[in-house]
Amino acid sequence: MELLSGAEMVVRALRDEGVKYIYGYPGGALLHVYDAIFQQDEVQHILVRHEQAATHMADAYARATGKAGVALVTSGPGATNAVTGIATAYMDSIPMVVITGQVMSHLVGEDAFQETDMMGISRPIVKHNFSVSHAEEIPTVIKKAFHIAQTGRPGPVVVDIPKDMTTPTERFEYEYPKSVKLRSYNPISRGHSGQIKKATDLLLAARRPVIYAGGGVIMGEASNELTELAKLLNYPVTCTLMGLGAYPGTDRQSLGMLGMHGSYEANMAMHHSDLILCVGARFDDRVTNGVDKFCPTAKIIHIDIDPASISKTVKADIPIVGPAQGVLTEMLELVAGSKKHPDESALKAWWEQIDEWRARHGGRYSTDDSELMKPQQVIEMLSKVTNGDAYVCSDVGQHQMFAAQYYKFNKPNRWINSGGLGTMGFGLPAAMGVKLNFPDADVACVTGEGSIQMNIQELSTCKQYDLPVKIINLNNQSLGMVRQWQDMNYESRHSHSYMKSLPDFIKLAEAYGHVGMKVEKYEDLEAAMREAFALKDRLVFMDIYVDPFEHVYPMQVARGSMRDMWLNKTERT
Ligand SMILES: Cc1ncc(C[n+]2csc(CCOP(=O)(O)OP(=O)(O)O)c2C)c(N)n1
């Protein structure tokens, strides 16, 4: 058996786990590991400019592929810089392994130089964390970390490694375990057949059904099964912000997104439904609005891998704990083999009602009231220029909601955004993580001047590793989403939501070695965007000036029911 140091074992274990890229930043506690990285070329290291970006790159890789991404950061400030990225992945149930360097074991607890209690700090924002206390454990700990991150409800796992566990002169027999067993961790592998049968009966008896699909459908690789079931039944489907792409967005049965900025038809259909089939979603407050007023006439079937999600905020009538793919496959078989069928006339009436809602307010915005380009027009153009087939990585704010509403995702894993934590600064590193792993794909980062400046330093990483992403900056010269809330709730007192002295983004992009493009008129947009995407091997920063007074609509009225919405600045339901 081969003898390896702890540092070598870290790298070898990652290789044996099939990891191609790790994203990181070195420091004292990790120097042995970095030396081991230097001495091999199978696991490639991407040197970011800030540790937060390393975690977002790893996270976006996971969102695009379903496999855990890996970040490597040093102790102390390196680890604390990674905290936002870990929490981002945790809130969206994204598999990720974050290896953090730690001070020497004998110094732990001594306030040593660059010591921070990463076990304590990360505890509330990880699925699990490990501290390595014997170097020979490293392969098993890393195997366990991947196993926990990727199975059941996925999530980030931190592996904290004191420097003396990686000493180059101390060598141990290395073997990477093929599998691991954890006594207290047994994620459920299939749903309860009796519950699935009951749910199917209820589903077939529904008169006003809605399928409500979340990120769990995407991470659970169940989009095909969900689509097949919806098609077989001819039932409408609405997706959460995290679930966009789980069902084809351009299909007639798609109602688009639901919730705070959901479509009129999706929110109306939810409110009036008699049966909601929720798959891989968690009745988040951005979906339900006032829980006490949530969908008063609906029975609820809730399929989720995590028992803790069931009846957490909204009581499920039929809970099914299990992997979405397996449960939906069983449901499909039952529906296909059933003698019962949905009541055709009831379903016809339901579709007529939905189409009427869609015709009344579906996905429209006004271009009349201003000469300025509308942000929605930019997203529609992005969809057109990329044939709806790009990876769209977004930051957080109005631009994120416009992208969610107006880019029609027909495939899963294409919409990459921070839904749960809402992390500004996510977009650019996320786009980088996707582009590195899918070099031939069109990868866009939809952002705003606030968000892009939170990790703008990564333009330098893009240059070093040749990551020609296209940055679509919807420039409204403000923290638009904050300004919108101030307009709506604080009589337009714009406290610190306008950004003065913005940099010249064109010059800034050029300073980093990229291409900058300024677009001020809608007439110029299509040509400019086509040119940007035609520049296959150049990063292009498109600084697009949009109407700074635009709001995102619909917007649910706080603490109301799902159907209580502002439809524009003056009209509400
Ligand atoms: C790290 C972080 N800080 C603060 C916020 C609160 N926040 C949410 S949206 C937003 C404004 C975003 O502005 P910008 O990126 O310019 O996008 P816009 O809304 O103008 O499209 C802010 C400050 C956040 N989500 N994340």
Coordinates of C-alpha atoms and ligand atoms in Angstrom, one line a residue:
M1 CA 0.0 0.0 0.0
E2 CA 1.2 3.5 -0.8
L3 CA 2.5 5.8 2.0
L4 CA 1.3 9.4 1.7
S5 CA 1.4 12.4 4.0
G6 CA -1.8 14.0 5.2
A7 CA -1.4 16.8 2.7
E8 CA -1.0 14.3 -0.2
M9 CA -3.9 12.3 1.1
V10 CA -6.2 15.3 0.9
V11 CA -5.3 15.8 -2.8
R12 CA -5.4 12.1 -3.6
A13 CA -8.7 11.6 -2.0
L14 CA -10.2 14.4 -4.0
R15 CA -8.7 12.9 -7.2
D16 CA -10.2 9.5 -6.2
E17 CA -13.5 11.1 -5.6
G18 CA -13.4 12.2 -9.3
V19 CA -12.8 15.9 -8.5
K20 CA -11.3 17.8 -11.4
Y21 CA -11.3 21.4 -10.1
I22 CA -11.0 22.9 -6.7
Y23 CA -11.4 26.6 -6.0
G24 CA -9.3 28.1 -3.3
Y25 CA -6.9 30.5 -1.8
P26 CA -3.7 29.6 0.1
G27 CA -2.4 30.6 3.5
G28 CA -0.2 29.4 6.3
A29 CA -2.3 26.5 7.6
L30 CA -2.6 25.1 4.1
L31 CA 0.9 25.4 2.9
H32 CA 1.6 21.6 3.0
V33 CA -1.6 21.0 1.1
Y34 CA -0.7 23.6 -1.5
D35 CA 2.7 22.0 -1.9
A36 CA 1.0 18.6 -2.5
I37 CA -1.2 20.3 -5.1
F38 CA 1.9 21.7 -6.8
Q39 CA 3.4 18.2 -7.1
Q40 CA 0.6 16.6 -9.2
D41 CA -1.6 17.7 -12.1
E42 CA -4.7 15.7 -11.9
V43 CA -6.7 17.9 -9.5
Q44 CA -6.5 21.4 -10.8
H45 CA -6.7 24.4 -8.5
I46 CA -8.3 27.7 -9.5
L47 CA -6.9 30.6 -7.6
V48 CA -9.7 33.1 -6.9
R49 CA -9.2 36.6 -5.6
H50 CA -11.5 36.3 -2.5
E51 CA -12.5 33.1 -0.7
Q52 CA -16.2 33.9 -1.1
A53 CA -15.8 33.5 -4.8
A54 CA -14.2 30.1 -4.3
T55 CA -17.3 28.8 -2.5
H56 CA -19.7 30.3 -5.1
M57 CA -17.7 28.7 -7.9
A58 CA -17.9 25.3 -6.2
D59 CA -21.6 25.9 -5.4
A60 CA -22.5 26.8 -9.0
Y61 CA -20.7 23.8 -10.3
A62 CA -22.9 21.7 -8.0
R63 CA -26.0 23.5 -9.2
A64 CA -25.2 22.9 -12.8
T65 CA -24.1 19.2 -12.4
G66 CA -25.7 17.9 -9.2
K67 CA -22.2 16.9 -7.9
A68 CA -20.5 18.4 -4.9
G69 CA -18.2 21.3 -5.7
V70 CA -15.0 21.7 -3.6
A71 CA -13.5 24.8 -2.0
L72 CA -10.2 25.1 -0.2
V73 CA -9.5 28.0 2.2
T74 CA -7.0 28.7 4.9
S75 CA -7.7 29.2 8.6
G76 CA -8.9 32.4 10.2
P77 CA -9.8 35.1 7.7
G78 CA -9.8 32.6 4.8
A79 CA -12.4 30.5 6.6
T80 CA -14.5 33.4 7.6
N81 CA -14.5 34.8 4.1
A82 CA -16.0 31.5 3.0
V83 CA -18.9 31.7 5.5
T84 CA -21.3 33.6 3.2
G85 CA -20.7 31.0 0.5
I86 CA -21.3 28.1 2.8
A87 CA -24.5 29.7 4.1
T88 CA -25.6 30.4 0.5
A89 CA -25.2 26.7 -0.4
Y90 CA -26.9 25.6 2.9
M91 CA -30.0 27.7 2.3
D92 CA -30.5 26.2 -1.2
S93 CA -29.5 22.6 -0.3
I94 CA -26.5 22.5 -2.5
P95 CA -23.9 19.8 -2.1
M96 CA -20.4 21.2 -1.4
V97 CA -17.3 20.2 0.4
V98 CA -15.3 23.0 2.0
I99 CA -11.9 22.2 3.3
T100 CA -10.6 24.7 5.8
G101 CA -7.1 24.9 7.1
Q102 CA -6.7 25.1 10.9
V103 CA -3.9 26.1 13.2
M104 CA -1.7 23.3 14.7
S105 CA -3.7 21.0 17.0
H106 CA -1.8 22.0 20.1
L107 CA -2.6 25.7 19.5
V108 CA -6.4 25.2 19.0
G109 CA -8.2 27.2 21.7
E110 CA -5.1 29.4 22.4
D111 CA -6.1 32.4 20.2
A112 CA -3.3 31.4 17.9
F113 CA -2.4 33.5 14.8
Q114 CA -5.2 33.1 12.3
E115 CA -7.2 30.8 14.5
T116 CA -10.9 30.8 14.2
D117 CA -13.3 28.2 15.6
M118 CA -14.6 27.1 12.2
M119 CA -16.5 24.2 13.7
G120 CA -18.4 26.6 15.9
I121 CA -18.9 29.2 13.3
S122 CA -20.1 26.9 10.6
R123 CA -22.3 24.7 12.7
P124 CA -25.6 26.4 12.0
I125 CA -24.9 26.7 8.2
V126 CA -23.6 23.2 7.3
K127 CA -25.2 19.9 6.9
H128 CA -22.3 18.5 8.8
N129 CA -18.8 19.4 9.8
F130 CA -15.7 17.4 10.6
S131 CA -12.5 18.2 12.5
V132 CA -9.6 15.9 11.6
S133 CA -7.8 14.7 14.7
H134 CA -5.7 11.9 13.2
A135 CA -4.0 12.2 9.8
E136 CA -4.8 8.6 8.8
E137 CA -8.5 9.5 9.0
I138 CA -8.3 11.9 6.1
P139 CA -9.4 9.6 3.3
T140 CA -12.4 8.3 5.3
V141 CA -13.4 11.8 6.5
I142 CA -13.3 13.1 2.9
K143 CA -15.3 10.2 1.6
K144 CA -17.9 10.8 4.4
A145 CA -18.0 14.5 3.6
F146 CA -18.9 13.8 -0.1
H147 CA -21.4 11.1 1.0
I148 CA -23.2 13.4 3.4
A149 CA -23.1 16.4 1.0
Q150 CA -24.5 14.5 -1.9
T151 CA -27.1 12.2 -0.4
G152 CA -30.5 12.8 1.1
R153 CA -31.2 16.5 1.2
P154 CA -27.9 17.8 -0.1
G155 CA -25.9 20.5 1.7
P156 CA -22.4 21.9 2.4
V157 CA -20.0 19.9 4.6
V158 CA -16.9 21.5 6.2
V159 CA -13.7 19.5 6.8
D160 CA -11.4 21.4 9.2
I161 CA -7.8 20.2 9.1
P162 CA -5.2 21.4 11.6
K163 CA -1.8 22.0 9.9
D164 CA 0.0 19.2 11.8
M165 CA -2.4 16.7 10.2
T166 CA -0.7 17.5 6.9
T167 CA 3.0 17.4 7.9
P168 CA 4.9 16.2 4.8
T169 CA 7.3 13.9 6.7
E170 CA 4.6 11.9 8.5
R171 CA 3.3 9.2 6.1
F172 CA 0.5 6.8 6.4
E173 CA -1.0 3.9 4.3
Y174 CA -3.4 5.4 1.9
E175 CA -6.6 3.7 0.7
Y176 CA -9.7 5.6 -0.5
P177 CA -12.8 3.9 0.8
K178 CA -15.2 2.7 -1.9
S179 CA -18.2 3.4 0.4
V180 CA -18.9 4.6 3.9
K181 CA -21.5 3.7 6.5
L182 CA -22.7 6.2 9.1
R183 CA -24.7 4.7 11.8
S184 CA -26.7 7.8 12.6
Y185 CA -27.2 8.9 9.0
N186 CA -29.5 6.9 6.8
P187 CA -31.3 9.1 4.2
I188 CA -34.6 7.7 3.0
S189 CA -34.2 5.9 -0.3
R190 CA -37.8 5.5 -1.3
G191 CA -41.3 6.9 -0.5
H192 CA -44.0 5.0 1.4
S193 CA -46.0 3.0 -1.2
G194 CA -49.3 3.4 0.8
Q195 CA -48.9 7.2 0.9
I196 CA -48.0 7.3 -2.8
K197 CA -51.1 5.3 -3.6
K198 CA -53.3 7.6 -1.5
A199 CA -51.7 10.7 -3.0
T200 CA -52.3 9.4 -6.5
D201 CA -56.0 8.8 -5.8
L202 CA -56.3 12.3 -4.5
L203 CA -54.4 13.6 -7.5
L204 CA -56.8 11.9 -9.9
A205 CA -59.8 13.2 -8.1
A206 CA -58.7 16.8 -8.2
R207 CA -60.8 19.4 -10.1
R208 CA -58.5 22.4 -9.8
P209 CA -55.1 20.9 -9.4
V210 CA -51.7 22.7 -9.4
I211 CA -48.3 21.1 -9.4
Y212 CA -45.8 23.3 -7.4
A213 CA -42.2 22.3 -8.1
G214 CA -39.1 23.4 -6.3
G215 CA -35.4 23.1 -6.4
G216 CA -35.6 19.6 -5.0
V217 CA -36.9 18.4 -8.4
I218 CA -33.8 19.8 -10.0
M219 CA -31.3 18.5 -7.4
G220 CA -33.2 15.2 -7.2
E221 CA -32.9 14.8 -11.0
A222 CA -36.7 14.4 -11.3
S223 CA -37.5 16.9 -14.0
N224 CA -38.3 14.3 -16.6
E225 CA -40.6 12.4 -14.3
L226 CA -42.3 15.6 -13.2
T227 CA -42.8 16.7 -16.8
E228 CA -44.2 13.3 -17.8
L229 CA -46.6 13.3 -14.9
A230 CA -47.9 16.8 -15.7
K231 CA -48.3 15.9 -19.3
L232 CA -50.1 12.7 -18.6
L233 CA -52.5 14.5 -16.4
N234 CA -52.7 17.8 -18.3
Y235 CA -52.2 19.6 -15.0
P236 CA -50.7 23.1 -14.7
V237 CA -47.2 23.5 -13.2
T238 CA -45.7 26.4 -11.4
C239 CA -42.1 26.5 -10.2
T240 CA -40.4 28.2 -7.4
L241 CA -37.4 30.5 -7.9
M242 CA -35.2 27.5 -7.3
G243 CA -37.3 25.2 -9.4
L244 CA -37.3 27.2 -12.7
G245 CA -36.4 24.7 -15.5
A246 CA -37.8 21.7 -13.6
Y247 CA -40.7 22.0 -16.1
P248 CA -40.2 23.6 -19.5
G249 CA -40.9 27.3 -19.2
T250 CA -42.3 27.8 -22.7
D251 CA -44.8 24.9 -22.4
R252 CA -48.5 25.8 -22.4
Q253 CA -48.9 24.0 -19.0
S254 CA -46.3 26.2 -17.4
L255 CA -47.6 29.0 -15.2
G256 CA -44.2 30.4 -14.6
M257 CA -42.9 31.3 -11.1
L258 CA -45.1 31.6 -8.1
G259 CA -44.8 33.6 -4.9
M260 CA -43.8 37.2 -4.1
H261 CA -42.9 38.0 -7.7
G262 CA -44.7 35.1 -9.2
S263 CA -46.9 35.4 -12.2
Y264 CA -50.5 36.5 -11.8
E265 CA -51.8 33.2 -13.2
A266 CA -49.6 31.1 -10.9
N267 CA -50.6 32.9 -7.8
M268 CA -54.3 33.0 -8.7
A269 CA -54.2 29.3 -9.6
M270 CA -52.6 28.3 -6.3
H271 CA -55.1 30.4 -4.3
H272 CA -58.1 28.8 -6.0
S273 CA -56.8 25.3 -6.4
D274 CA -58.4 22.3 -4.6
L275 CA -55.2 20.2 -4.8
I276 CA -51.6 21.2 -4.6
L277 CA -48.9 18.6 -5.5
C278 CA -45.8 20.1 -4.0
V279 CA -42.6 18.4 -5.1
G280 CA -39.2 19.3 -3.6
A281 CA -40.2 22.7 -2.3
R282 CA -40.6 23.9 1.2
F283 CA -43.4 26.4 1.4
D284 CA -40.9 29.2 1.9
D285 CA -42.3 32.6 3.1
R286 CA -41.4 34.1 -0.3
V287 CA -43.9 31.6 -1.8
T288 CA -46.8 31.4 0.7
N289 CA -47.2 35.0 1.7
G290 CA -49.5 35.0 4.8
V291 CA -49.5 31.4 5.9
D292 CA -52.9 31.7 7.6
K293 CA -54.4 32.8 4.3
F294 CA -52.5 30.3 2.2
C295 CA -54.6 28.4 -0.4
P296 CA -57.8 28.0 1.7
T297 CA -59.5 25.4 -0.4
A298 CA -56.5 23.2 -1.3
K299 CA -55.6 19.8 0.0
I300 CA -51.8 19.3 0.0
I301 CA -49.6 16.5 -1.1
H302 CA -46.0 17.2 -0.1
I303 CA -43.1 15.1 -1.5
D304 CA -39.8 15.9 0.1
I305 CA -36.6 14.1 0.8
D306 CA -36.3 15.9 4.2
P307 CA -38.8 14.9 6.8
A308 CA -38.1 18.1 8.6
S309 CA -39.5 20.1 5.7
I310 CA -42.9 18.4 5.8
S311 CA -45.6 20.4 7.6
K312 CA -42.9 22.9 8.8
T313 CA -44.9 25.9 7.8
V314 CA -48.0 24.6 5.9
K315 CA -49.6 21.3 7.0
A316 CA -49.5 18.5 4.4
D317 CA -52.6 16.3 4.1
I318 CA -50.5 13.6 2.5
P319 CA -46.8 13.8 3.3
I320 CA -44.4 11.6 1.4
V321 CA -40.8 11.5 2.5
G322 CA -38.6 10.2 -0.2
P323 CA -36.5 11.1 -3.3
A324 CA -38.6 13.0 -5.9
Q325 CA -37.5 10.8 -8.8
G326 CA -38.5 7.5 -7.2
V327 CA -41.8 8.8 -5.8
L328 CA -42.8 10.4 -9.1
T329 CA -41.9 7.3 -11.0
E330 CA -44.2 5.3 -8.8
M331 CA -46.9 7.9 -9.2
L332 CA -46.6 7.8 -13.0
E333 CA -47.0 4.0 -13.0
L334 CA -50.1 4.3 -10.8
V335 CA -51.6 7.0 -12.9
A336 CA -50.9 5.2 -16.2
G337 CA -52.4 1.9 -14.8
S338 CA -55.4 3.5 -13.1
K339 CA -59.0 3.1 -14.2
K340 CA -59.8 6.5 -12.7
H341 CA -59.2 9.6 -14.8
P342 CA -59.3 13.3 -13.9
D343 CA -62.8 14.8 -14.5
E344 CA -62.5 16.1 -18.0
S345 CA -65.1 18.9 -17.8
A346 CA -63.7 20.1 -14.5
L347 CA -60.2 20.2 -15.9
K348 CA -61.4 22.0 -19.0
A349 CA -63.1 24.7 -16.9
W350 CA -60.0 25.0 -14.8
W351 CA -57.8 25.6 -17.9
E352 CA -60.3 28.1 -19.2
Q353 CA -60.1 30.0 -15.9
I354 CA -56.3 29.8 -16.0
D355 CA -56.1 31.0 -19.6
E356 CA -58.4 33.9 -18.7
W357 CA -56.0 34.9 -15.9
R358 CA -53.1 34.5 -18.2
A359 CA -54.8 36.7 -20.8
R360 CA -55.6 39.4 -18.3
H361 CA -52.2 40.0 -16.7
G362 CA -49.7 37.4 -17.9
G363 CA -46.1 38.6 -18.1
R364 CA -46.5 42.1 -19.4
Y365 CA -44.8 45.3 -18.7
S366 CA -45.4 48.8 -20.1
T367 CA -42.9 50.5 -22.4
D368 CA -45.1 53.5 -22.9
D369 CA -44.2 55.7 -19.9
S370 CA -40.6 56.2 -20.6
E371 CA -38.0 56.6 -23.4
L372 CA -35.7 54.4 -21.4
M373 CA -34.9 50.8 -22.0
K374 CA -36.8 48.4 -19.7
P375 CA -34.9 45.8 -17.8
Q376 CA -37.5 43.2 -18.9
Q377 CA -36.6 44.0 -22.6
V378 CA -33.0 43.2 -21.9
I379 CA -33.8 39.8 -20.4
E380 CA -36.1 39.0 -23.3
M381 CA -33.3 39.9 -25.7
L382 CA -30.9 37.7 -23.8
S383 CA -33.4 34.8 -24.1
K384 CA -33.7 35.5 -27.8
V385 CA -30.0 35.9 -28.5
T386 CA -29.1 32.7 -26.6
N387 CA -32.1 30.7 -27.9
G388 CA -33.2 30.2 -24.3
D389 CA -30.4 27.8 -23.9
A390 CA -27.8 29.7 -21.8
Y391 CA -26.7 29.1 -18.3
V392 CA -28.0 32.2 -16.6
C393 CA -26.2 33.0 -13.3
S394 CA -27.8 35.8 -11.4
D395 CA -27.0 38.1 -8.5
V396 CA -29.6 39.4 -6.2
G397 CA -32.1 42.2 -6.7
Q398 CA -34.6 43.4 -9.3
H399 CA -32.4 42.0 -12.1
Q400 CA -32.7 38.6 -10.5
M401 CA -36.5 38.7 -10.5
F402 CA -36.6 40.0 -14.1
A403 CA -34.3 37.2 -15.2
A404 CA -36.5 34.7 -13.3
Q405 CA -39.7 36.1 -14.9
Y406 CA -38.6 36.8 -18.5
Y407 CA -35.9 34.2 -19.3
K408 CA -37.9 31.0 -20.1
F409 CA -35.9 28.1 -18.8
N410 CA -36.7 24.9 -20.7
K411 CA -34.1 22.7 -19.0
P412 CA -33.1 22.1 -15.4
N413 CA -29.7 23.2 -13.9
R414 CA -29.6 26.3 -16.2
W415 CA -30.8 28.9 -13.8
I416 CA -28.2 29.4 -11.1
N417 CA -29.1 31.9 -8.4
S418 CA -29.0 32.4 -4.6
G419 CA -32.6 31.9 -3.6
G420 CA -32.6 31.2 0.1
L421 CA -29.9 33.5 1.4
G422 CA -30.2 36.1 -1.4
T423 CA -26.4 36.6 -1.7
M424 CA -25.4 39.7 -3.6
G425 CA -22.0 38.9 -5.1
F426 CA -23.0 35.4 -6.1
G427 CA -23.5 36.0 -9.8
L428 CA -20.0 36.5 -11.3
P429 CA -18.2 33.6 -9.4
A430 CA -21.2 31.4 -10.1
A431 CA -20.9 32.1 -13.9
M432 CA -17.2 31.4 -13.6
G433 CA -17.8 28.1 -12.0
V434 CA -20.2 27.1 -14.7
K435 CA -18.1 28.4 -17.6
L436 CA -15.0 26.5 -16.4
N437 CA -16.9 23.2 -16.4
F438 CA -19.0 23.9 -19.5
P439 CA -16.5 25.8 -21.7
D440 CA -18.7 25.5 -24.9
A441 CA -21.9 26.8 -23.3
D442 CA -23.2 30.4 -23.3
V443 CA -22.9 31.6 -19.7
A444 CA -24.4 34.9 -18.7
C445 CA -24.1 36.7 -15.4
V446 CA -27.2 38.9 -14.9
T447 CA -26.4 41.5 -12.4
G448 CA -26.7 45.1 -11.0
E449 CA -24.2 47.7 -10.1
G450 CA -24.6 46.9 -6.4
S451 CA -24.1 43.1 -6.7
I452 CA -21.4 43.1 -9.3
Q453 CA -19.2 45.3 -7.1
M454 CA -19.3 42.8 -4.3
N455 CA -17.0 40.4 -6.2
I456 CA -15.7 42.5 -9.0
Q457 CA -12.2 41.5 -8.2
E458 CA -12.9 38.1 -9.8
L459 CA -12.6 39.7 -13.3
S460 CA -8.9 39.1 -12.6
T461 CA -9.5 35.3 -12.1
C462 CA -11.5 35.3 -15.3
K463 CA -8.5 36.6 -17.1
Q464 CA -6.0 34.2 -15.6
Y465 CA -8.1 31.1 -16.4
D466 CA -9.7 32.4 -19.6
L467 CA -13.4 32.4 -18.5
P468 CA -15.2 34.3 -21.2
V469 CA -18.6 34.8 -19.4
K470 CA -20.9 37.6 -20.5
I471 CA -21.8 40.1 -17.8
I472 CA -25.2 41.7 -18.3
N473 CA -25.3 44.6 -16.0
L474 CA -28.8 46.1 -15.7
N475 CA -27.6 49.5 -14.8
N476 CA -30.2 51.5 -12.9
Q477 CA -27.7 53.4 -10.9
S478 CA -29.2 52.2 -7.7
L479 CA -29.8 49.3 -5.4
G480 CA -33.0 48.9 -7.3
M481 CA -34.7 46.3 -5.1
V482 CA -34.1 48.4 -2.0
R483 CA -35.3 51.5 -3.8
Q484 CA -38.5 49.6 -4.9
W485 CA -39.3 48.8 -1.3
Q486 CA -38.6 52.3 -0.3
D487 CA -41.0 53.5 -3.0
M488 CA -43.7 51.2 -1.9
N489 CA -43.4 51.3 1.9
Y490 CA -41.4 54.5 2.8
E491 CA -43.0 57.1 0.6
S492 CA -40.0 57.1 -1.7
R493 CA -37.5 58.1 1.0
H494 CA -34.5 56.6 -0.8
S495 CA -32.2 56.2 2.2
H496 CA -28.8 55.1 0.8
S497 CA -30.2 53.2 -2.2
Y498 CA -28.7 55.4 -4.9
M499 CA -25.1 54.7 -5.8
K500 CA -23.1 57.8 -6.6
S501 CA -19.7 57.8 -8.2
L502 CA -20.1 54.5 -10.0
P503 CA -17.0 53.4 -11.8
D504 CA -16.7 53.5 -15.6
F505 CA -17.4 49.7 -16.0
I506 CA -16.1 49.8 -19.6
K507 CA -12.7 51.1 -18.5
L508 CA -12.8 48.7 -15.5
A509 CA -13.4 45.7 -17.7
E510 CA -10.6 46.9 -20.0
A511 CA -8.3 47.3 -17.1
Y512 CA -8.7 43.7 -16.3
G513 CA -8.0 42.7 -19.9
H514 CA -11.6 42.2 -21.0
V515 CA -14.1 43.9 -23.4
G516 CA -16.5 46.5 -22.2
M517 CA -19.7 47.6 -24.0
K518 CA -22.1 50.4 -23.1
V519 CA -25.7 50.2 -24.4
E520 CA -28.0 53.1 -23.8
K521 CA -30.7 52.6 -26.5
Y522 CA -33.0 49.7 -27.1
E523 CA -32.3 50.0 -30.8
D524 CA -28.7 49.1 -30.2
L525 CA -29.3 46.2 -27.8
E526 CA -29.7 43.2 -30.1
A527 CA -26.7 44.0 -32.3
A528 CA -24.5 44.6 -29.2
M529 CA -25.7 41.4 -27.4
R530 CA -25.1 39.3 -30.5
E531 CA -21.6 40.8 -30.9
A532 CA -20.9 40.0 -27.2
F533 CA -21.9 36.4 -27.5
A534 CA -20.1 36.1 -30.9
L535 CA -16.9 37.0 -29.1
K536 CA -16.5 33.4 -27.9
D537 CA -13.2 33.7 -26.2
R538 CA -13.6 37.1 -24.6
L539 CA -15.3 38.2 -21.4
V540 CA -17.7 41.0 -22.3
F541 CA -19.0 43.4 -19.7
M542 CA -22.2 44.8 -21.1
D543 CA -23.2 47.9 -19.1
I544 CA -26.8 48.4 -20.1
Y545 CA -28.7 51.5 -19.0
V546 CA -32.2 50.7 -18.0
D547 CA -35.1 52.7 -16.6
P548 CA -34.2 53.4 -13.0
F549 CA -37.8 53.8 -11.9
E550 CA -39.0 50.4 -13.0
H551 CA -40.5 48.1 -10.4
V552 CA -40.8 44.3 -10.3
Y553 CA -44.4 43.2 -10.6
P554 CA -46.5 41.3 -9.7
M555 CA -45.6 41.8 -6.1
Q556 CA -47.6 40.2 -3.4
V557 CA -49.1 42.4 -0.7
A558 CA -47.3 41.6 2.5
R559 CA -49.1 39.1 4.8
G560 CA -52.0 38.8 2.3
S561 CA -53.0 35.6 0.6
M562 CA -51.3 34.4 -2.6
R563 CA -53.8 36.2 -4.8
D564 CA -53.2 39.6 -3.1
M565 CA -50.9 41.3 -5.5
W566 CA -49.8 44.7 -6.8
L567 CA -49.9 44.4 -10.6
N568 CA -48.3 47.7 -11.4
K569 CA -47.7 51.0 -9.6
T570 CA -51.4 51.8 -9.2
E571 CA -53.3 48.6 -9.7
R572 CA -53.8 45.8 -7.2
T573 CA -56.0 42.7 -7.0
Ligands
LIG1 C1 -24.7 40.7 0.6 C2 -26.0 41.4 0.6 N1 -26.2 42.6 1.1 C3 -27.4 43.2 1.1 C4 -28.5 42.6 0.5 C5 -29.9 43.3 0.5 N2 -30.3 43.6 -0.9 C6 -31.1 42.8 -1.6 S1 -31.3 43.4 -3.2 C7 -30.3 44.7 -2.9 C8 -30.1 45.7 -4.1 C9 -29.3 45.1 -5.2 O1 -28.9 46.1 -6.0 P1 -28.3 45.7 -7.5 O2 -27.3 44.6 -7.4 O3 -27.8 47.0 -8.1 O4 -29.5 45.2 -8.3 P2 -30.9 45.8 -8.7 O5 -31.9 45.6 -7.6 O6 -30.7 47.3 -8.9 O7 -31.3 45.1 -9.9 C10 -29.8 44.7 -1.6 C11 -28.9 45.7 -1.1 C12 -28.3 41.3 -0.1 N3 -29.2 40.7 -0.6 N4 -27.0 40.8 0.0

